[in-house]
Coordinates of C-alpha atoms and ligand atoms in Angstrom, one line a residue:
Chain A
M1103 CA 100.7 127.6 63.3
S1104 CA 103.9 127.1 65.2
L1105 CA 104.3 124.0 67.4
I1106 CA 106.9 125.5 69.6
K1107 CA 107.3 129.1 70.7
L1108 CA 110.2 130.5 72.7
L1109 CA 109.5 133.9 74.2
E1110 CA 112.6 135.8 75.4
I1111 CA 114.1 132.7 77.0
E1112 CA 117.0 133.4 79.3
K1113 CA 119.0 130.7 81.1
N1114 CA 121.6 131.6 83.7
Y1115 CA 123.7 129.0 85.5
P1116 CA 125.3 129.8 88.8
D1117 CA 129.0 130.5 88.3
G1118 CA 131.0 131.0 91.4
L1119 CA 129.3 134.0 93.1
G1120 CA 127.8 135.3 90.0
E1121 CA 125.8 133.9 87.1
F1122 CA 126.7 132.6 83.7
K1123 CA 124.3 133.6 81.0
A1124 CA 124.0 130.5 78.8
L1125 CA 121.0 131.9 76.8
K1126 CA 120.2 135.5 76.4
K1127 CA 116.7 136.5 75.4
V1128 CA 116.1 133.8 72.8
S1129 CA 112.8 134.0 70.9
V1130 CA 112.1 131.6 68.1
S1131 CA 109.2 129.7 66.7
I1132 CA 109.3 126.2 65.3
D1133 CA 106.6 124.8 63.1
S1134 CA 105.3 121.4 63.2
G1135 CA 107.1 119.1 60.8
E1136 CA 110.4 121.0 60.7
F1137 CA 113.8 119.4 60.7
I1138 CA 116.2 121.7 62.4
A1139 CA 119.9 121.5 63.1
I1140 CA 121.2 123.5 66.1
T1141 CA 124.9 124.3 65.5
G1142 CA 127.4 126.5 67.1
P1143 CA 130.7 126.5 69.0
S1144 CA 131.2 124.4 72.0
G1145 CA 129.8 126.0 75.2
S1146 CA 127.5 128.3 73.2
G1147 CA 124.3 126.9 74.8
K1148 CA 123.1 124.3 72.3
S1149 CA 122.5 121.5 74.8
T1150 CA 121.0 124.1 77.2
L1151 CA 118.5 125.1 74.5
L1152 CA 117.7 121.5 73.7
T1153 CA 117.0 120.5 77.4
I1154 CA 114.8 123.6 77.7
L1155 CA 112.9 122.5 74.7
G1156 CA 112.7 119.0 76.2
V1157 CA 111.0 120.3 79.4
L1158 CA 113.9 119.1 81.4
N1159 CA 115.6 122.4 82.3
P1160 CA 113.4 125.4 83.4
P1161 CA 114.5 128.7 81.9
S1162 CA 115.5 131.5 84.2
K1163 CA 113.2 133.9 82.4
G1164 CA 110.7 133.8 79.5
Q1165 CA 108.1 131.3 78.4
I1166 CA 108.0 128.4 76.1
Y1167 CA 104.8 127.2 74.6
I1168 CA 104.5 123.8 73.1
D1169 CA 101.2 123.1 71.4
D1170 CA 100.1 126.3 73.1
I1171 CA 100.9 124.9 76.5
D1172 CA 103.1 127.0 78.8
V1173 CA 105.1 123.9 79.7
Y1174 CA 107.1 125.2 82.6
S1175 CA 104.0 126.5 84.4
L1176 CA 102.9 122.9 84.7
S1177 CA 103.5 120.9 87.9
G1178 CA 106.4 118.5 88.0
D1179 CA 104.1 115.5 87.4
R1180 CA 102.4 117.2 84.5
Q1181 CA 105.8 118.1 83.0
A1182 CA 106.7 114.4 83.2
D1183 CA 103.5 113.5 81.5
F1184 CA 104.2 116.1 78.9
R1185 CA 107.6 114.7 78.2
Q1186 CA 106.2 111.2 78.0
T1187 CA 103.6 112.1 75.4
Y1188 CA 105.2 114.9 73.3
I1189 CA 109.0 114.4 73.4
G1190 CA 111.5 111.8 72.5
F1191 CA 115.1 112.4 73.5
V1192 CA 118.2 111.0 72.0
F1193 CA 121.6 111.8 73.5
Q1194 CA 125.1 111.7 72.1
D1195 CA 126.0 109.2 74.8
L1196 CA 122.7 107.5 74.1
H1197 CA 122.3 106.7 77.8
L1198 CA 121.1 103.2 77.3
V1199 CA 120.7 101.3 80.5
P1200 CA 123.6 98.8 80.1
Y1201 CA 122.0 95.9 81.8
L1202 CA 118.7 96.1 80.0
T1203 CA 118.4 94.4 76.6
A1204 CA 117.5 96.5 73.5
L1205 CA 113.9 95.6 73.9
E1206 CA 113.8 96.4 77.6
N1207 CA 115.5 99.8 77.0
V1208 CA 112.8 100.6 74.5
L1209 CA 110.2 99.4 77.0
L1210 CA 111.4 101.9 79.7
P1211 CA 109.1 104.8 78.7
L1212 CA 106.2 102.3 78.7
A1213 CA 106.9 101.0 82.2
I1214 CA 104.8 103.7 83.7
S1215 CA 102.1 103.6 81.0
L1216 CA 98.8 102.0 81.3
Y1217 CA 99.4 99.7 78.3
P1218 CA 99.2 96.0 79.2
G1219 CA 102.5 94.1 79.1
K1220 CA 101.7 92.4 75.8
E1221 CA 100.7 95.6 74.1
Q1222 CA 103.9 97.3 75.4
K1223 CA 106.1 94.5 73.9
K1224 CA 104.3 94.8 70.6
M1225 CA 104.9 98.5 70.5
A1226 CA 108.5 98.1 71.4
K1227 CA 109.1 95.4 68.8
E1228 CA 107.4 97.5 66.2
V1229 CA 109.7 100.5 66.7
L1230 CA 112.8 98.2 66.9
N1231 CA 111.7 96.7 63.6
R1232 CA 111.2 100.2 62.3
V1233 CA 114.8 101.2 63.1
G1234 CA 116.1 98.0 61.6
L1235 CA 116.8 96.0 64.8
G1236 CA 114.2 93.4 64.3
D1237 CA 116.7 90.6 65.0
K1238 CA 118.4 92.1 68.0
Y1239 CA 115.7 92.5 70.6
H1240 CA 117.5 90.6 73.3
R1241 CA 121.0 92.0 72.9
L1242 CA 122.5 94.0 75.7
P1243 CA 123.8 97.4 74.6
G1244 CA 127.4 96.2 75.2
K1245 CA 126.9 93.7 72.4
L1246 CA 125.6 96.2 69.9
S1247 CA 127.6 98.4 67.5
G1248 CA 127.6 102.2 67.8
G1249 CA 125.1 102.6 65.1
E1250 CA 122.9 99.9 66.5
K1251 CA 123.0 101.6 69.9
S1252 CA 121.9 104.8 68.3
R1253 CA 119.0 103.0 66.7
V1254 CA 118.0 101.6 70.1
A1255 CA 118.1 105.1 71.6
I1256 CA 116.0 106.4 68.7
A1257 CA 113.6 103.5 69.1
R1258 CA 113.2 104.4 72.7
A1259 CA 112.7 108.0 71.8
I1260 CA 109.8 107.2 69.4
V1261 CA 108.1 104.3 71.2
N1262 CA 105.6 106.7 72.7
K1263 CA 104.9 108.2 69.3
P1264 CA 106.1 111.7 70.3
R1265 CA 105.5 114.8 68.1
I1266 CA 109.0 116.1 68.7
I1267 CA 112.3 114.4 68.7
L1268 CA 115.2 116.2 70.3
A1269 CA 118.7 114.8 69.7
D1270 CA 122.0 116.0 71.1
E1271 CA 124.8 115.2 68.7
P1272 CA 123.3 111.8 67.8
T1273 CA 126.0 111.2 65.2
G1274 CA 128.8 112.6 67.2
S1275 CA 130.4 109.3 68.0
L1276 CA 129.6 107.5 64.8
D1277 CA 131.7 107.1 61.6
S1278 CA 130.3 109.0 58.7
G1279 CA 128.7 106.0 57.0
T1280 CA 126.8 105.1 60.1
G1281 CA 126.1 108.7 60.9
N1282 CA 124.4 109.1 57.5
E1283 CA 122.2 106.1 58.1
I1284 CA 121.1 107.5 61.4
M1285 CA 120.4 110.9 59.8
K1286 CA 118.4 109.1 57.1
L1287 CA 116.4 107.5 59.9
F1288 CA 115.7 110.9 61.4
Q1289 CA 114.8 112.1 58.0
S1290 CA 112.3 109.4 57.5
L1291 CA 110.8 110.1 60.9
N1292 CA 110.6 113.7 59.9
N1293 CA 108.8 112.7 56.7
E1294 CA 106.2 111.0 58.8
G1295 CA 105.5 114.4 60.4
I1296 CA 107.6 114.3 63.5
T1297 CA 109.4 117.5 64.3
V1298 CA 113.1 116.8 64.6
I1299 CA 115.5 119.1 66.3
L1300 CA 119.1 118.0 66.6
V1301 CA 122.3 119.5 67.8
T1302 CA 125.2 118.7 65.4
H1303 CA 128.7 119.7 64.6
N1304 CA 128.8 117.6 61.5
N1305 CA 128.8 119.4 58.2
E1306 CA 127.8 116.2 56.4
N1307 CA 124.4 116.5 58.1
K1308 CA 123.5 119.7 56.4
K1309 CA 121.9 117.9 53.5
Y1310 CA 119.2 116.4 55.6
V1311 CA 118.0 119.3 57.6
K1312 CA 115.5 122.0 56.5
K1313 CA 116.6 124.8 58.8
N1314 CA 119.6 125.8 60.9
F1315 CA 119.7 127.5 64.3
L1316 CA 123.2 129.0 64.8
V1317 CA 123.8 129.4 68.5
R1318 CA 126.6 131.8 69.4
D1319 CA 127.2 133.3 72.8
G1320 CA 123.8 132.5 74.1
L1321 CA 122.0 134.1 71.1
I1322 CA 120.3 132.4 68.2
E1323 CA 120.5 133.2 64.5
V1324 CA 117.8 131.4 62.4
N1325 CA 119.0 130.5 59.0
Q1326 CA 117.0 128.9 56.2
K1327 CA 120.2 127.3 55.2
W1328 CA 123.2 125.8 56.9
V1329 CA 125.9 128.3 57.6
Chain B
M150 CA 107.3 95.8 81.6
G151 CA 106.4 97.4 84.8
L152 CA 108.1 99.0 87.8
T153 CA 108.3 95.7 89.6
F154 CA 110.1 94.0 86.8
L155 CA 112.5 96.9 86.6
A156 CA 113.1 96.9 90.3
L157 CA 113.8 93.2 90.3
K158 CA 116.1 93.5 87.4
N159 CA 118.0 96.3 89.2
I160 CA 118.3 94.1 92.3
F161 CA 119.7 91.2 90.3
I162 CA 122.0 93.3 88.3
Q163 CA 123.5 94.8 91.4
K164 CA 124.2 91.3 92.7
E165 CA 127.0 92.1 95.0
K166 CA 125.3 95.1 96.6
S167 CA 122.0 93.3 96.9
L168 CA 123.6 90.2 98.4
A169 CA 125.7 92.2 100.9
F170 CA 122.5 94.0 101.8
F171 CA 120.6 90.8 102.2
L172 CA 123.2 88.9 104.2
T173 CA 124.1 91.8 106.5
I174 CA 120.5 92.5 107.4
S175 CA 119.4 88.9 107.7
I176 CA 122.4 88.0 109.9
S177 CA 121.9 91.0 112.2
I178 CA 118.2 90.3 112.4
S179 CA 118.8 86.7 113.3
I180 CA 121.4 87.6 115.9
I181 CA 119.0 90.0 117.6
L182 CA 116.2 87.5 117.4
L183 CA 118.4 84.7 118.8
L184 CA 119.2 87.0 121.7
L185 CA 115.5 87.6 122.2
F186 CA 114.7 83.9 122.1
I187 CA 117.5 83.1 124.5
S188 CA 116.5 85.7 127.0
F189 CA 112.8 84.6 126.8
G190 CA 113.7 80.9 126.8
M191 CA 115.9 81.3 129.9
R192 CA 113.5 83.3 131.8
N193 CA 111.4 80.6 133.4
N194 CA 114.3 78.3 133.9
L195 CA 116.1 81.0 135.7
K196 CA 113.1 81.5 137.9
K197 CA 113.0 77.8 138.7
G198 CA 116.7 77.8 139.4
Y199 CA 116.7 80.7 141.7
G200 CA 114.3 79.9 144.5
E201 CA 114.3 83.5 145.7
I202 CA 112.9 84.8 142.5
E203 CA 109.2 84.8 142.3
A204 CA 106.9 86.1 139.7
V205 CA 104.1 88.4 140.9
Y206 CA 100.7 87.6 139.5
T207 CA 97.7 89.8 139.8
L208 CA 94.2 88.7 140.0
K209 CA 91.7 91.3 139.1
M210 CA 88.5 90.7 140.9
N211 CA 85.5 92.2 139.1
R212 CA 82.9 93.5 141.5
L213 CA 83.8 90.8 143.8
K214 CA 82.8 91.2 147.4
L215 CA 84.9 89.7 150.1
N216 CA 83.6 88.2 153.3
M217 CA 86.5 89.5 155.4
T218 CA 87.2 88.8 159.0
Y219 CA 90.0 89.9 161.1
R220 CA 91.0 87.0 163.4
G221 CA 87.4 85.9 163.3
V222 CA 86.0 89.4 163.9
P223 CA 84.2 91.2 161.1
V224 CA 86.1 94.3 160.1
G225 CA 84.0 97.4 159.7
Q226 CA 80.2 97.5 159.5
Q227 CA 80.0 98.9 156.0
E228 CA 82.5 96.6 154.7
V229 CA 81.1 93.6 156.3
R230 CA 77.8 94.3 154.6
K231 CA 79.5 94.4 151.3
L232 CA 81.9 91.6 152.0
Q233 CA 79.2 89.3 153.0
E234 CA 78.1 89.1 149.4
L235 CA 81.2 87.2 148.5
P236 CA 80.2 83.8 147.3
F237 CA 83.0 81.9 148.9
D238 CA 85.2 82.0 151.9
V239 CA 88.3 83.7 150.8
V240 CA 90.2 83.0 153.9
E241 CA 89.5 79.3 153.6
Y242 CA 90.2 79.4 150.0
F243 CA 93.6 81.0 150.2
K244 CA 94.5 78.8 153.1
S245 CA 93.8 75.8 150.9
L246 CA 96.0 77.0 148.1
P247 CA 98.9 74.8 147.3
E248 CA 102.4 75.8 148.3
E249 CA 103.3 77.0 144.9
L250 CA 100.6 79.7 145.0
K251 CA 101.9 81.3 148.1
L252 CA 99.7 84.4 148.6
L253 CA 101.5 87.6 149.2
S254 CA 98.7 89.9 149.8
L255 CA 95.2 90.7 149.0
S256 CA 93.5 94.0 148.6
F257 CA 90.2 95.2 147.6
R258 CA 89.0 98.5 146.3
N259 CA 88.0 100.9 148.9
V260 CA 87.5 98.1 151.4
S261 CA 90.6 96.7 153.0
R262 CA 93.5 94.6 152.5
I263 CA 94.4 91.1 153.6
S264 CA 97.9 89.8 153.8
F265 CA 99.0 86.3 154.0
N266 CA 102.1 85.2 155.7
G267 CA 102.8 81.6 155.9
D268 CA 99.6 80.0 156.9
E269 CA 98.3 83.0 158.8
I270 CA 96.1 85.5 157.1
I271 CA 96.3 89.0 158.4
A272 CA 93.6 91.5 157.5
V273 CA 94.8 95.0 157.3
G274 CA 92.8 97.8 156.0
N275 CA 90.1 100.2 157.0
F276 CA 90.8 99.9 160.7
S277 CA 93.4 101.2 163.0
P278 CA 96.4 99.3 164.2
A279 CA 97.3 99.5 167.8
G280 CA 98.0 102.9 169.1
I281 CA 96.1 104.8 166.5
P282 CA 92.7 106.2 167.5
R283 CA 89.8 104.4 165.8
D284 CA 88.4 107.5 164.2
E285 CA 91.7 108.1 162.3
Q286 CA 91.3 105.3 160.0
F287 CA 93.9 104.2 157.6
F288 CA 94.3 102.1 154.6
F289 CA 97.3 99.9 154.9
A290 CA 99.3 98.1 152.3
G291 CA 101.3 95.0 153.2
Y292 CA 104.5 94.0 151.6
K293 CA 106.5 91.0 152.0
L294 CA 110.2 91.8 151.4
K295 CA 112.7 89.2 150.7
N296 CA 115.4 90.8 152.7
F297 CA 113.7 93.0 155.1
Q298 CA 116.5 93.4 157.6
G299 CA 119.0 94.0 154.9
L300 CA 116.9 96.7 153.3
K301 CA 116.4 98.5 156.6
G302 CA 117.3 102.1 156.3
T303 CA 117.2 102.1 152.5
T304 CA 114.5 103.3 150.2
V305 CA 112.6 100.8 148.1
N306 CA 110.1 101.4 145.4
L307 CA 107.0 99.5 146.2
P308 CA 104.1 99.1 143.8
G309 CA 101.2 101.3 144.8
L310 CA 103.3 103.1 147.3
G311 CA 106.2 104.6 145.4
N312 CA 109.5 105.1 147.2
V313 CA 109.3 103.9 150.7
R314 CA 112.0 104.2 153.3
I315 CA 112.2 100.8 155.1
E316 CA 112.2 101.5 158.8
N317 CA 109.9 101.5 161.8
F318 CA 107.0 99.9 160.0
L319 CA 104.3 98.5 162.2
N320 CA 102.4 95.4 161.6
E321 CA 98.9 95.0 162.8
T322 CA 100.0 94.7 166.4
G323 CA 102.3 97.6 166.2
T324 CA 105.5 95.6 166.0
E325 CA 107.8 94.8 163.2
K326 CA 107.5 91.4 161.7
D327 CA 110.2 89.5 160.0
N328 CA 109.7 90.3 156.4
I329 CA 106.4 92.1 156.1
I330 CA 106.0 95.8 156.2
Y331 CA 102.8 97.7 156.5
Y332 CA 102.6 101.1 155.3
P333 CA 99.7 103.6 155.5
I334 CA 98.5 104.3 152.1
K335 CA 96.6 107.3 150.9
E336 CA 92.9 107.2 150.3
S337 CA 93.5 107.7 146.6
Q338 CA 95.6 104.7 146.3
K339 CA 92.9 102.1 145.7
F340 CA 93.6 98.5 145.2
D341 CA 91.3 96.1 143.5
I342 CA 93.7 93.4 143.0
I343 CA 94.9 90.3 144.7
R344 CA 98.6 89.8 144.4
F345 CA 100.4 86.7 145.1
T346 CA 103.8 85.3 144.5
S347 CA 104.1 82.1 142.6
R348 CA 106.8 79.8 141.5
L349 CA 104.6 78.5 138.7
T350 CA 105.9 79.4 135.4
S351 CA 102.9 80.7 133.6
T352 CA 99.5 82.2 134.0
Q353 CA 98.1 79.1 132.4
D354 CA 99.4 77.0 135.3
I355 CA 97.9 79.4 137.7
K356 CA 94.7 79.4 135.9
K357 CA 94.7 75.6 136.0
I358 CA 94.9 75.6 139.8
L359 CA 92.4 78.3 140.2
T360 CA 90.0 76.5 137.9
A361 CA 90.3 73.4 140.1
K362 CA 89.8 75.4 143.2
L363 CA 87.3 77.9 142.1
P364 CA 85.4 76.4 139.3
N365 CA 82.4 78.6 139.8
Y366 CA 84.0 81.9 140.2
L367 CA 86.8 81.8 137.7
S368 CA 84.8 84.1 135.4
L369 CA 85.1 86.7 138.0
L370 CA 88.8 86.6 138.0
E371 CA 91.1 88.1 135.5
I372 CA 94.6 86.7 135.9
S373 CA 97.7 88.4 134.6
G374 CA 101.2 87.5 135.2
T375 CA 104.0 89.9 135.1
S376 CA 107.7 89.9 135.5
K377 CA 108.1 93.6 135.2
E378 CA 106.8 94.3 138.7
N379 CA 109.0 96.2 141.0
D380 CA 109.1 93.2 143.3
L381 CA 111.4 91.6 140.8
R382 CA 113.5 94.7 140.4
F383 CA 116.5 93.3 142.2
S384 CA 116.5 89.9 140.8
F385 CA 119.2 88.4 138.7
Y386 CA 116.7 87.6 136.1
D387 CA 115.7 91.1 135.7
E388 CA 119.3 92.2 135.3
L389 CA 119.7 89.6 132.6
I390 CA 116.7 90.7 130.7
N391 CA 117.9 94.3 131.0
Y392 CA 121.2 93.2 129.7
F393 CA 119.7 91.6 126.7
A394 CA 117.4 94.5 126.1
Y395 CA 120.4 96.7 126.2
I396 CA 122.2 94.6 123.6
I397 CA 119.1 94.6 121.4
L398 CA 118.7 98.3 121.7
L399 CA 122.3 98.8 120.9
M400 CA 121.9 96.6 117.8
I401 CA 118.9 98.5 116.5
I402 CA 121.0 101.5 115.8
P403 CA 123.5 99.7 113.6
I404 CA 120.6 98.1 111.8
L405 CA 119.1 101.4 111.1
L406 CA 122.4 102.7 109.9
L407 CA 122.9 99.5 107.8
F408 CA 119.5 99.9 106.2
N409 CA 120.4 103.5 105.5
V410 CA 123.8 102.7 104.1
F411 CA 122.5 99.9 101.9
G412 CA 119.6 102.1 100.8
F413 CA 122.1 104.7 99.6
S414 CA 124.4 102.0 98.2
I415 CA 121.7 100.6 95.9
I416 CA 121.0 104.0 94.3
R417 CA 124.7 105.0 94.2
G418 CA 126.1 105.2 90.7
R419 CA 122.6 105.1 89.1
E420 CA 122.1 108.8 88.8
K421 CA 122.3 108.5 85.0
D422 CA 119.7 105.7 85.0
F423 CA 117.3 107.7 87.1
A424 CA 117.9 110.7 84.8
I425 CA 117.0 108.6 81.7
L426 CA 113.8 107.5 83.4
R427 CA 113.0 111.1 84.2
V428 CA 113.7 112.1 80.6
V429 CA 111.4 109.4 79.2
G430 CA 108.5 110.6 81.4
F431 CA 108.9 109.0 84.8
K432 CA 107.6 111.3 87.5
K433 CA 109.5 111.8 90.7
K434 CA 107.1 109.6 92.5
D435 CA 107.6 106.9 89.8
I436 CA 111.3 106.9 90.7
A437 CA 110.5 106.9 94.4
R438 CA 108.2 103.9 93.8
L439 CA 110.9 102.1 91.9
V440 CA 113.5 102.5 94.6
F441 CA 110.9 101.7 97.3
I442 CA 110.1 98.4 95.6
E443 CA 113.8 97.6 95.4
L444 CA 114.4 98.4 99.1
A445 CA 111.2 96.7 100.2
F446 CA 112.0 93.6 98.2
I447 CA 115.5 93.1 99.6
G448 CA 114.5 94.5 103.0
I449 CA 111.5 92.2 103.5
T450 CA 113.2 89.1 102.2
S451 CA 116.3 89.7 104.4
I452 CA 114.2 90.4 107.5
F453 CA 112.2 87.3 106.7
A454 CA 115.3 85.2 106.1
G455 CA 116.8 86.5 109.3
I456 CA 113.8 85.4 111.3
L457 CA 113.6 82.0 109.6
F458 CA 117.3 81.5 110.2
S459 CA 117.1 82.3 113.9
I460 CA 114.6 79.6 114.7
P461 CA 116.7 76.6 113.8
M462 CA 119.7 78.4 115.4
A463 CA 117.7 78.5 118.6
F464 CA 117.1 74.7 118.4
L465 CA 120.7 74.2 117.6
I466 CA 121.7 76.1 120.7
Q467 CA 119.3 74.0 122.8
S468 CA 120.6 70.7 121.4
I469 CA 124.2 71.6 121.8
G470 CA 123.4 72.5 125.3
I471 CA 125.7 75.4 125.7
L472 CA 123.1 77.3 127.6
P473 CA 121.9 74.9 130.3
D474 CA 118.9 77.1 131.3
F475 CA 117.6 77.4 127.8
T476 CA 114.6 75.6 126.4
I477 CA 112.8 76.4 123.2
A478 CA 109.5 75.3 124.6
D479 CA 109.3 78.4 126.8
I480 CA 109.5 80.7 123.8
E481 CA 106.6 82.3 122.2
I482 CA 108.3 82.1 118.8
P483 CA 105.4 83.4 116.6
L484 CA 104.8 86.4 118.8
I485 CA 108.4 87.4 119.2
S486 CA 109.0 86.8 115.5
S487 CA 106.1 88.8 114.3
I488 CA 106.8 91.7 116.6
S489 CA 110.4 91.7 115.4
F490 CA 109.3 91.6 111.8
I491 CA 107.0 94.6 112.2
T492 CA 109.7 96.5 114.1
A493 CA 112.3 95.8 111.5
L494 CA 109.9 96.7 108.8
V495 CA 109.2 100.1 110.4
I496 CA 112.9 100.7 110.7
L497 CA 113.4 99.7 107.1
L498 CA 110.7 102.1 105.9
L499 CA 112.1 105.0 108.0
S500 CA 115.6 104.5 106.9
G501 CA 114.5 104.2 103.3
L502 CA 113.0 107.6 103.2
A503 CA 116.3 109.4 102.7
P504 CA 117.7 107.3 99.8
I505 CA 114.3 107.3 98.1
S506 CA 114.0 111.1 98.2
R507 CA 117.6 111.4 97.1
A508 CA 116.9 109.2 94.0
S509 CA 113.6 110.9 93.1
G510 CA 114.9 114.4 93.7
L511 CA 117.8 114.1 91.2
D512 CA 117.9 116.8 88.5
P513 CA 118.3 114.8 85.3
V514 CA 120.1 117.5 83.4
A515 CA 122.7 117.9 86.2
A516 CA 123.0 114.1 86.4
F517 CA 123.9 113.9 82.8
R518 CA 126.4 116.7 83.1
T519 CA 128.2 115.4 86.1
I520 CA 128.4 111.8 85.0
N521 CA 129.9 112.4 81.6
Ligands
ATP2420 N1 124.1 122.8 85.0 C1 125.1 123.8 84.6 N2 125.7 124.5 85.6 C2 126.6 125.5 85.2 N3 126.9 125.8 84.0 C3 126.3 125.1 83.0 C4 125.4 124.1 83.3 N4 125.0 123.6 82.1 C5 125.7 124.2 81.1 N5 126.5 125.2 81.7 C6 127.3 126.1 81.0 O1 126.6 126.8 80.0 C7 127.3 126.9 78.8 C8 126.5 126.3 77.7 O2 126.4 124.9 77.9 P1 125.8 123.9 76.9 O3 126.0 122.5 77.4 O4 124.5 124.3 76.6 O5 126.8 124.1 75.7 P2 126.9 123.4 74.3 O6 126.6 124.4 73.3 O7 126.0 122.2 74.3 O8 128.4 122.9 74.2 P3 129.0 121.5 73.6 O9 129.0 121.8 72.1 O10 130.3 121.5 74.2 O11 128.1 120.4 74.0 C9 128.6 126.3 79.0 O12 129.5 127.3 79.3 C10 128.4 125.4 80.2 O13 129.6 125.3 80.9
MG2421 MG1 126.2 120.1 74.3

């Protein structure tokens, strides 16, 4: 059974007096446990698709069901709850809070949870260990390398044990060696059963993913292999 | 980690902004408060210094009946019956009052009115002055004006009477008296108060004297002092208070603006941070709560510091002696401080609404797009 179902999703952005069609009637299904790369030329709508999947960006038309829940019909608060429990987001720019330490950045999603402080710290340290930053809890992002920052962002994305990880060009700013390490990290998370969907331009990443969505001109082409 | 930790961290990270917020608000608050302290502290001294200026005190008499005579003659059958129940001789009592409790006038609900001028008590009320037929009975109010001749021909607002043109007033014998005017009052304008002028500084002082004089009946009297009476309208003191009130009102507006500006300044440039929080599952109200805690923390500490700072400043002003009429002892510091605290808090909350809703209403996707 598919975990995510997009039914005729359209997204229009206001563009001057008219509208710009960023996504045009996109329908795809994504099964639980998939590892998908979204590729396509710049401006084709990849990030738009990702934010729609991430319950951050309501589509102009169509429905998206995640775990059979029509997510955009939920109230704003329930959407936030949904994000918190289902989705981990990793951005190209990582968006770490610069004045919070690695540990505190990872604690952010837990700040509104009901876990007691001790439990929160335990969870955050666990995921930091998991991404290989067991010795850098108290470093500020400015004192971390690009790859380490990516790991913090990934740790923050997985601290709530989400079922889906969405990543927008997570290796875009990394050298190929570090990029490969990060991809391996995503792969191992995928092996644990997390559905991983990432936008990437990098051809090197093709060896890790199982499926490729090629976005072109607001339309999606689903390929079993990278094209 | 909770929201409070995050809020405090944000405050300390934005050191410069937070400090500017804190200092500006606390200094403004302490200036306002100092002005308040000074105006209250100078009040009584001013009163002492200007002999003309007298406070008006009001004694409420609860179900008190007055044994009233008019130059030895009982005034009105009905009233006499009622008035006879009064447990003490009011005329004697007021005659015996010390100089500082100079009685201006007395009046009783639905009965009559007694005025006191110097050592003579004049009853005015439910009876006719000379020249008016006895069956056309009037109620009269007596007012002692400081500058009766000077005010002649002008219109003055008198408590209980409203605007009254000062001319051709009759006293009880049908002639003008130096500084007392009598004016017929409407049946609906009932009095149940005793008013008197006093140069004593506080209701406590008056209470003390009355307790000595009227030990058995004090429970029947309710004493309230006031400086806001129309009688004081023209006094210098009133002008001064108005002047301070004016300054303070003027300063509330910049404070409101300051709160607002600082409220926006502490969320400025943090669009991306708020967007991150939204992405990881914060609800709009969680963001609102976060910003609220930050604003409340800086706001409350700065208001508090402003108040705390103004108190030693007031002592300093007193000890330097730059304001000769100013003494701390006359100030009700806790009262003024707590009222100011609450007022400032309300202003803070009101002016925080806009920045809070701005921060919580941000669209995370748009925030990421515009920042990068
Ligand atoms: N909030 C927005 N308002 C207006 N137009 C937008 C908005 N977001 C995206 N667009 C437009 O929609 C189109 C798709 O944008 P999107 O960010 O999804 O592209 P992308 O495939 O991720 O591109 P890139 O590879 O450069 O990141 C672009 O033309 C973009 O300018
Ligand atoms: Mg993009």
